[in-house]
Amino acid sequence: MMRLLLAIIALAVVLAVPAFAGEFWTTLLTQIMIFALLALSADLLLGSAGLFSLCQASFFAVAAYTTAILQVRHGVGTLIAAPAGVLAGTLLALVFAFAVRTRGVYFILITLAFGYIVWGVAYRWASFTGGDNGVTNVPLPAIGPLRVTGTTQYYYVVLVVVLLCVWAYRILTASPFGLSLRGIKSSETRMRSLGYDIGRHLYMAFVLAGVFASIAGVLYVYHNRFINPVAGSFPVSVEAVLMAIIGGSGTILGPFIGAGIVLILRNWVSGFFHYYTGMLGIVFIVTVLWAPKGIMGLIARWKSGDRGEGV
Amino acid sequence: MRSVILQAINGISLGALLFLLSSGFTLTFGLMRVVNMAYGAYYLLGGYIGLTIARATGSFELAIVGGGLAVVVLGYGVDRFLIRPIGSNHLAQVLLTVGVAFVIGEVCLAIWGGDNLKIPTSAYLRGSIVLPGELYYPKYRFALILFGIFAAISLWLLYHKTQIGAVVRAGVDDREMVNATGINVDRLFVLVSALASFFAGVAGVVGGAFLTLNPGAEWDILVLALVVVIIGGLGSLEGAILGSVIVGLLDAYGRWLLPEFSYFVLFGPMAVLLLFRVTGIFGKEH
């Protein structure tokens, strides 16, 4: 009952944001939701299956590039360009998902290398991707007579899409499939001896995470209105994982809290401090050393009354 | 034909540089299962410090030693105060050391700025030599190849022919067992890690004399070193040697033949290799 009330209040607040908070916060919150979705996709692998992927930005970028190129260069409408973006990201995920043949360090290093392939192609294949300049002047989305004309409207579009994704994510993680992923995370040998096809489960999880990342990518390109190789770079991938961990890996709210913290910090700090990346580095270090279970972990510890070393 | 040969030399000289960086990564991983993503930043910092020393003293040799030693001090601090407390969790190690790399990169940017900088070498390393068939080639790159071979041989001898090497090899195979025989693996690790940091710093100086030092260079070189390690197999010195040559050649020919997809040329074979042999050429299950 309490939770339902809280959820309703939270929903009312996010719905009302554009009305009282002004353009700056509306834009920032749109960005937070988009990156929270990316963080959620990283956490589908990390929180549920225990796989640390460093190439989520690849699907994000490929989806964004596909949508941008279709819209800008070929004049294709949003109705086709947006799903095509998600499709392209998903196809890439189908290929990269072979990384689940490996575990542990090898998985981390391979996904990192995969991420660099995408970044490298985006950066060097300038005749197609626009190289360093990327693709600019992406229009706001429009389907037939329905046009998004400003940040406020786009905020609601992102809100609806992200809420739908969260809903799907919940169903997914609570399903037998999601539960067997958690089983694999806690003991792969046990699940294997119980007769589960580990490889197929992880492959599916990887592809589904790719779908979420691709949706985030399409949302991003319409928000940002341009796309360049930075979107597919290593820092974006690792930042997505960091967001999930700061908030609390394995929870739904965690990635949102994490994305909020990281992006608000970035906006606030960039105003007066030149060295944002270095500060982000300190956030990485502090999180790992003192809050490995993130904000949600701290809350859970506080609730259970445990003041000791809970980790 | 001329280009084929020139690119081969280019590739092998890059391989020599990559060996300096990846040997440290692979041995520290082999011994302590530590994934340190800050090696790229060590490389960059070593290079910048070497640059400052070379400008101040005019000696390239002093720059190499100074750059290497500075990184040893830093590497020890990172190992002792940041990596050791978090234990053997790879995820935490990666996030932590990426954070360290971000901080180091930013400090470098604040001190040395964002321009592409090159370290001046000694006079006898400048100019070019003439190969049979009227091929002109920079002297420096040849020296680098020789240096790489020298480093590989000395490391190989240290690893296979000395008592310390035998203990390290035993530690890579079974750390608990070595500990149980009364050898302090933690202390051994400090030694190996110091050597690895030194090599990374040295790599920064010798690399900074023919590639450039600039913000972001730390990640470019780290990724190449990681591919070396993945192809060769984590924890294997022979793997690092072979992997360095393969990656160097792939990179050189890739940039020359397919400039737009050079990353693909580099990572494609790696991916295919991994489908058939998950642990790289010489690697073992970890």
Coordinates of N, CA and C in Angstrom, one line a residue, chain A residues 46 52 54 98-99 101-106 108-110 112-114 116-117 119-121 123-128 234-235 238-239 241-242 245 274-282 284-286 288-289, chain B residues 25 29 35 37 82 85-86 90-92 94-96 98-100 102-103 106 109-110 219-220 223 226-227 230 233-234 255 259-264 267-268 270-271 274-276 278-280 283-284 286:
Chain A
L46 N 24.4 -7.5 -15.8 CA 25.1 -7.5 -14.6 C 24.3 -7.9 -13.4
F52 N 29.5 -8.7 -17.0 CA 29.9 -7.3 -17.0 C 30.2 -6.9 -18.4
L54 N 31.0 -4.4 -21.5 CA 31.5 -3.1 -21.8 C 31.2 -2.6 -23.2
F98 N 27.7 -13.6 -29.1 CA 28.6 -14.8 -29.0 C 29.6 -14.6 -27.9
A99 N 29.8 -13.4 -27.5 CA 30.7 -13.2 -26.4 C 30.3 -14.0 -25.1
R101 N 30.1 -16.9 -24.9 CA 30.8 -18.2 -24.8 C 32.0 -18.1 -23.8
T102 N 32.3 -16.8 -23.5 CA 33.4 -16.6 -22.5 C 32.8 -16.1 -21.2
R103 N 33.6 -16.2 -20.1 CA 33.2 -15.7 -18.8 C 34.3 -14.8 -18.2
G104 N 33.9 -14.2 -17.1 CA 34.8 -13.5 -16.3 C 35.6 -12.4 -17.0
V105 N 36.9 -12.4 -16.8 CA 37.8 -11.4 -17.4 C 37.7 -11.4 -18.9
Y106 N 37.6 -12.6 -19.5 CA 37.6 -12.7 -21.0 C 36.3 -12.0 -21.5
I108 N 34.7 -9.5 -20.1 CA 34.9 -8.1 -20.0 C 35.8 -7.6 -21.1
L109 N 36.9 -8.2 -21.4 CA 37.8 -7.7 -22.4 C 37.3 -7.9 -23.8
I110 N 36.5 -8.9 -24.1 CA 36.0 -9.1 -25.4 C 34.9 -8.1 -25.7
L112 N 34.7 -5.2 -24.4 CA 35.4 -4.0 -24.6 C 36.0 -3.8 -26.0
A113 N 36.6 -4.9 -26.5 CA 37.1 -4.9 -27.8 C 36.0 -4.7 -28.9
F114 N 34.9 -5.4 -28.7 CA 33.7 -5.3 -29.6 C 33.3 -3.8 -29.6
Y116 N 35.1 -1.3 -29.2 CA 36.0 -0.5 -30.0 C 35.9 -0.7 -31.5
I117 N 35.4 -1.8 -31.9 CA 35.2 -2.0 -33.3 C 34.1 -1.0 -33.8
W119 N 33.1 1.8 -32.3 CA 33.6 3.2 -32.2 C 34.5 3.4 -33.4
G120 N 35.5 2.5 -33.7 CA 36.4 2.7 -34.7 C 35.8 2.8 -36.1
V121 N 34.8 2.0 -36.4 CA 34.1 2.1 -37.7 C 33.4 3.4 -37.8
Y123 N 34.1 6.1 -36.4 CA 35.1 7.2 -36.4 C 35.8 7.3 -37.8
R124 N 36.2 6.1 -38.3 CA 37.1 6.1 -39.5 C 36.3 6.0 -40.8
W125 N 35.1 5.4 -40.8 CA 34.3 5.2 -42.0 C 33.6 6.5 -42.3
A126 N 34.4 7.6 -42.5 CA 33.8 8.9 -42.5 C 32.8 9.1 -43.7
S127 N 33.0 8.4 -44.8 CA 32.1 8.7 -46.0 C 30.7 8.2 -45.6
F128 N 30.5 7.3 -44.7 CA 29.2 6.9 -44.3 C 28.7 7.5 -43.0
F234 N 34.0 3.9 -25.4 CA 34.2 3.2 -24.2 C 33.7 3.9 -22.9
P235 N 34.0 5.2 -22.8 CA 33.5 5.9 -21.5 C 32.0 5.8 -21.4
V238 N 31.1 2.3 -20.0 CA 31.5 2.0 -18.6 C 30.7 2.9 -17.7
E239 N 30.3 4.1 -18.2 CA 29.5 5.0 -17.4 C 28.1 4.4 -17.1
V241 N 27.5 1.2 -16.8 CA 27.6 0.2 -15.8 C 27.8 0.9 -14.4
L242 N 28.5 2.0 -14.4 CA 28.7 2.7 -13.2 C 27.4 3.3 -12.6
I245 N 25.6 0.6 -10.9 CA 26.2 0.2 -9.7 C 26.0 1.3 -8.6
H274 N 36.6 22.5 -14.5 CA 37.0 22.2 -15.8 C 37.1 20.7 -16.0
Y275 N 37.5 20.0 -14.9 CA 38.0 18.6 -15.1 C 36.9 17.6 -14.7
Y276 N 35.9 17.5 -15.5 CA 34.8 16.6 -15.2 C 35.2 15.1 -15.2
T277 N 36.0 14.7 -16.2 CA 36.3 13.3 -16.3 C 37.1 12.8 -15.1
G278 N 38.0 13.7 -14.6 CA 38.8 13.3 -13.4 C 37.8 13.1 -12.2
M279 N 36.8 14.0 -12.1 CA 35.9 13.8 -11.0 C 35.1 12.6 -11.1
L280 N 34.7 12.2 -12.4 CA 34.0 11.0 -12.6 C 34.8 9.8 -12.2
G281 N 36.1 9.9 -12.4 CA 37.1 8.9 -12.0 C 37.0 8.7 -10.5
I282 N 37.0 9.8 -9.8 CA 36.9 9.7 -8.3 C 35.6 9.1 -7.9
F284 N 34.0 6.8 -9.5 CA 34.2 5.4 -9.7 C 34.9 4.8 -8.5
I285 N 36.0 5.4 -8.1 CA 36.9 4.9 -7.1 C 36.1 4.8 -5.7
V286 N 35.4 5.9 -5.4 CA 34.7 6.0 -4.2 C 33.6 5.0 -4.1
V288 N 33.4 2.1 -5.7 CA 33.9 0.7 -5.6 C 34.4 0.5 -4.1
L289 N 35.1 1.5 -3.6 CA 35.6 1.3 -2.2 C 34.6 1.3 -1.1
Chain B
F25 N 50.8 -6.5 -18.1 CA 49.4 -6.7 -17.8 C 49.1 -8.2 -17.7
F29 N 48.2 -10.2 -14.2 CA 46.9 -10.9 -14.1 C 47.2 -12.4 -13.8
V35 N 42.9 -7.4 -12.8 CA 42.7 -6.7 -14.1 C 43.0 -5.2 -13.9
M37 N 43.1 -1.8 -15.6 CA 42.9 -1.0 -16.8 C 43.6 0.3 -16.8
L82 N 44.5 0.9 -3.3 CA 43.2 0.9 -3.9 C 42.8 -0.5 -4.4
P85 N 42.6 -3.6 -1.2 CA 41.4 -3.6 -0.3 C 40.2 -4.3 -1.0
I86 N 40.0 -4.2 -2.3 CA 38.8 -4.7 -2.9 C 38.8 -6.2 -3.2
H90 N 36.6 -9.0 -10.2 CA 37.0 -8.4 -11.4 C 36.3 -7.2 -11.8
L91 N 34.9 -7.2 -11.5 CA 34.1 -6.1 -11.9 C 34.6 -4.8 -11.1
A92 N 34.8 -5.0 -9.8 CA 35.3 -3.9 -9.0 C 36.6 -3.4 -9.4
V94 N 37.9 -3.6 -12.4 CA 37.8 -2.9 -13.7 C 37.3 -1.4 -13.5
L95 N 36.2 -1.3 -12.7 CA 35.6 0.0 -12.4 C 36.7 0.9 -11.7
L96 N 37.3 0.3 -10.7 CA 38.2 1.1 -9.9 C 39.4 1.6 -10.8
V98 N 39.6 1.8 -14.0 CA 39.1 2.8 -15.0 C 39.0 4.2 -14.4
G99 N 38.5 4.2 -13.2 CA 38.5 5.5 -12.4 C 39.8 6.1 -12.2
V100 N 40.8 5.2 -11.9 CA 42.2 5.7 -11.7 C 42.7 6.2 -13.0
F102 N 41.0 7.5 -15.5 CA 40.4 8.8 -15.7 C 41.1 9.9 -15.0
V103 N 41.3 9.6 -13.7 CA 42.0 10.7 -12.9 C 43.4 11.0 -13.4
E106 N 43.2 13.0 -16.6 CA 42.8 14.4 -16.3 C 44.0 15.2 -15.8
L109 N 46.2 16.0 -18.6 CA 45.6 17.0 -19.4 C 45.9 18.4 -18.7
A110 N 45.7 18.4 -17.4 CA 45.9 19.7 -16.7 C 47.3 20.2 -16.7
W219 N 43.9 5.2 -24.0 CA 42.9 4.1 -24.3 C 43.2 3.5 -25.6
D220 N 43.7 4.2 -26.6 CA 44.1 3.6 -27.9 C 45.1 2.5 -27.6
V223 N 43.8 -0.6 -25.5 CA 42.9 -1.6 -26.2 C 43.8 -2.5 -27.1
L226 N 45.3 -5.0 -24.8 CA 44.3 -6.0 -24.4 C 44.1 -7.0 -25.5
V227 N 44.0 -6.6 -26.7 CA 43.9 -7.6 -27.8 C 45.1 -8.5 -27.8
I230 N 44.5 -11.0 -25.1 CA 43.4 -11.9 -25.4 C 43.8 -12.9 -26.4
G233 N 46.6 -15.1 -24.8 CA 46.2 -15.9 -23.6 C 46.6 -15.2 -22.4
L234 N 45.7 -14.9 -21.4 CA 46.0 -14.2 -20.2 C 47.0 -15.0 -19.4
R255 N 45.6 -0.7 -41.4 CA 45.6 0.8 -41.6 C 46.0 1.1 -43.1
P259 N 41.8 1.3 -44.5 CA 41.9 2.3 -43.4 C 40.6 2.5 -42.7
E260 N 39.5 2.4 -43.4 CA 38.2 2.7 -42.8 C 37.8 1.6 -41.8
F261 N 38.3 0.4 -42.1 CA 37.8 -0.7 -41.2 C 39.0 -1.3 -40.4
S262 N 40.0 -0.5 -40.2 CA 41.2 -1.0 -39.6 C 40.9 -1.7 -38.2
Y263 N 40.0 -1.1 -37.5 CA 39.6 -1.7 -36.2 C 39.0 -3.1 -36.4
F264 N 38.3 -3.2 -37.5 CA 37.6 -4.5 -37.8 C 38.7 -5.5 -38.1
F267 N 40.1 -6.6 -34.7 CA 39.3 -7.3 -33.8 C 38.6 -8.5 -34.4
G268 N 38.4 -8.5 -35.7 CA 37.7 -9.6 -36.3 C 38.4 -10.9 -36.1
M270 N 40.4 -11.7 -33.8 CA 40.4 -12.0 -32.4 C 39.1 -12.7 -32.1
A271 N 38.0 -12.1 -32.6 CA 36.7 -12.7 -32.3 C 36.6 -14.1 -32.8
L274 N 38.5 -16.5 -30.7 CA 37.9 -16.8 -29.4 C 36.7 -17.8 -29.6
L275 N 36.1 -17.8 -30.7 CA 35.0 -18.7 -30.9 C 35.5 -20.2 -30.8
F276 N 36.7 -20.3 -31.3 CA 37.3 -21.7 -31.3 C 38.1 -22.0 -30.1
V278 N 38.6 -20.3 -26.5 CA 38.2 -19.2 -25.6 C 39.3 -18.6 -24.9
T279 N 40.3 -19.3 -24.5 CA 41.4 -18.7 -23.7 C 42.6 -18.2 -24.4
G280 N 42.4 -17.9 -25.7 CA 43.6 -17.4 -26.5 C 44.6 -18.6 -26.8
G283 N 46.6 -19.5 -23.4 CA 46.0 -19.3 -22.2 C 45.5 -20.5 -21.5
K284 N 45.2 -20.4 -20.2 CA 44.6 -21.5 -19.5 C 43.3 -21.0 -18.9
H286 N 40.8 -19.5 -16.4 CA 40.9 -18.8 -15.2 C 39.5 -18.6 -14.5

